[in-house]
Amino acid sequence: MGPETIPSPDSADSPDSAARRDQAVRAAVEQGLVGPGLPLAGLLDVAGIRASAAALHAAFDEVTADGTPVLHAFAVKAAPLVPVLRLLGSAGVGAEVASPGELALARAAGTPPSRTVLDSPAKTPAELREALALGIAVNADNAQELDRIDAMVRSAPTRSPLGIRVNPQVGGGAIEALSTATATSKFGVPLRDEGAREWLVRAYVDRPWLTRLHTHSGSQGVPLELMASGVAATYALAEEINARAGRQQVDTLDIGGGLPLNFSSDEQTPTYADYARLLRHEVPGLFDGRYGLVTEFGRSLLGKHGTLLARVEYVKTAGGRGIALTHAGVQVATRTVYMPESWPLRIAAYDAKGRPKSGPGTRQDVAGPACFAGDLLARDRELPPLEQGDYVAVLDTGAYYFAHHYSYNSLVRPGIHGYVADPREAGGAVRFGVVREPQSVAEVVAEAGGGVRDVLDEL
Ligand SMILES: *Cc1c(COP(=O)(O)O)cnc(C)c1O
């Protein structure tokens, strides 16, 4: 292999990330993070997460004018784990939060208020008051929320940068439930509805403290061009507001997140650089130094760096089809199990010692442990024949998968372990850190009212 083909040590891309993953799977089996008594675990690739954060910074550094303030805020909902938020914080990434729980996680991670953005569509008065007291940026979702903020701003001064979320109504992507910019989306002020544009301009001109404008028009299944057109529509509105105000009142555009993830190989595509360059081409005025920027990427920062590792408990055949019964199913891959066409996941096979299995594939189902027939991670998938005691790795599950437990069948939340692996080291030292302990059955009982056993009987 020539020097130009040697992967850089912290590259997030294949083949490096795949080699690190293989090493981590092997070590997780050897060190007992998974095994007969603990048949499921989530693994997070620390180097991959750092590399994605670095790629995000580099992509926007390339297109913004020198000195432009840029805040990259990680959408906490994609991986609501304090050590992950802390790792991202060390990599210069803040937090976009959308609930009291997410705000508390960001604060527990030490994310400063100046690097935190609050965006939920249904903020209570208490949430708004807390955010304004802390000086966290807030984007109002609608006119009623703006009324509430009005009253709060009048009664107590705040350092919070304030804005309104708009829905540019540019259309949806391939996955209806994840399309935020359709004509009837529940998010933000619908920019193309009758009278909305004029209402927005007046809302800003009447409130000199409204200095930001927010949109989040992308998601899995949304093409980059459509995302960029949502940003372009938001930029055009900012320009109109500033022209009417006669000054640069809107000084920061929050362009949201939504970069789709490639679930079909180890390649990172589209890249942040692809999107940043497209934006600069489509909306050049956004990058000439007059506007600060906020981004809110979630899935694209974490998705490729998570692996769910599950033991194959049994294998059987039914109607001629091979079925591997594993411990990864609807409780950790909810979207894939309920919407398999929209959310297919790659699966890699490992033997009982955690070594990659190769050889000719056969078609088989990979099933989860839950008691309903649809609990399948993959149907009729070609994989090396799975055997009892093997492991399956469910790839690209670092965002919106194993961190988002669904407690069907009272299945315990798996432990989550971060890893640092160096594939160039023979025999490979892998270090793990516990991000989240595996839930115990005793905790399941306690959360299910185990401590108030007689409460209904005694009513
Ligand atoms: C979910 C969400 C994001 C992140 O979306 P990804 O598709 O994970 O990048 C960003 N901003 C807002 C307002 C969101 O709701």
Short mmCIF file of C-alpha atoms and ligand atoms in Angstrom, two decimals, residues 75 77-78 96 98 119 165 180 187 214 216 218-220 256-259 296-300 400, ligand 1:
data_model
loop_
_atom_site.label_atom_id
_atom_site.label_comp_id
_atom_site.label_asym_id
_atom_site.label_seq_id
_atom_site.Cartn_x
_atom_site.Cartn_y
_atom_site.Cartn_z
CA ALA A 75 -28.79 18.11 18.99
CA LYS A 77 -31.81 14.19 21.43
CA ALA A 78 -29.57 12.20 19.06
CA GLU A 96 -29.12 22.13 21.24
CA ALA A 98 -35.46 20.61 23.54
CA ASP A 119 -35.64 24.89 20.65
CA ARG A 165 -38.17 29.42 14.25
CA THR A 180 -39.85 19.17 9.19
CA PHE A 187 -42.64 23.23 13.71
CA HIS A 214 -33.95 29.77 13.11
CA HIS A 216 -34.28 23.25 10.79
CA GLY A 218 -33.28 18.74 6.99
CA SER A 219 -33.38 15.20 8.28
CA GLN A 220 -32.72 11.64 7.19
CA GLY A 256 -30.48 23.66 12.20
CA GLY A 257 -29.08 20.20 11.54
CA GLY A 258 -30.42 17.33 9.51
CA LEU A 259 -27.46 16.13 7.46
CA GLU A 296 -27.59 21.88 15.19
CA PHE A 297 -26.39 18.56 13.78
CA GLY A 298 -27.29 15.36 15.59
CA ARG A 299 -27.39 12.11 13.61
CA SER A 300 -24.43 13.00 11.38
CA TYR A 400 -31.29 7.67 17.92
C1 LIG B 1 -33.70 16.88 15.78
C2 LIG B 1 -33.26 18.27 15.59
C3 LIG B 1 -31.98 18.56 15.15
C4 LIG B 1 -30.99 17.47 14.74
O1 LIG B 1 -31.41 16.75 13.63
P1 LIG B 1 -30.45 15.63 12.98
O2 LIG B 1 -31.25 15.09 11.86
O3 LIG B 1 -30.21 14.61 14.05
O4 LIG B 1 -29.20 16.31 12.56
C5 LIG B 1 -31.59 19.87 15.06
N1 LIG B 1 -32.45 20.89 15.37
C6 LIG B 1 -33.70 20.65 15.79
C7 LIG B 1 -34.57 21.80 16.12
C8 LIG B 1 -34.15 19.35 15.92
O5 LIG B 1 -35.40 19.12 16.31
#
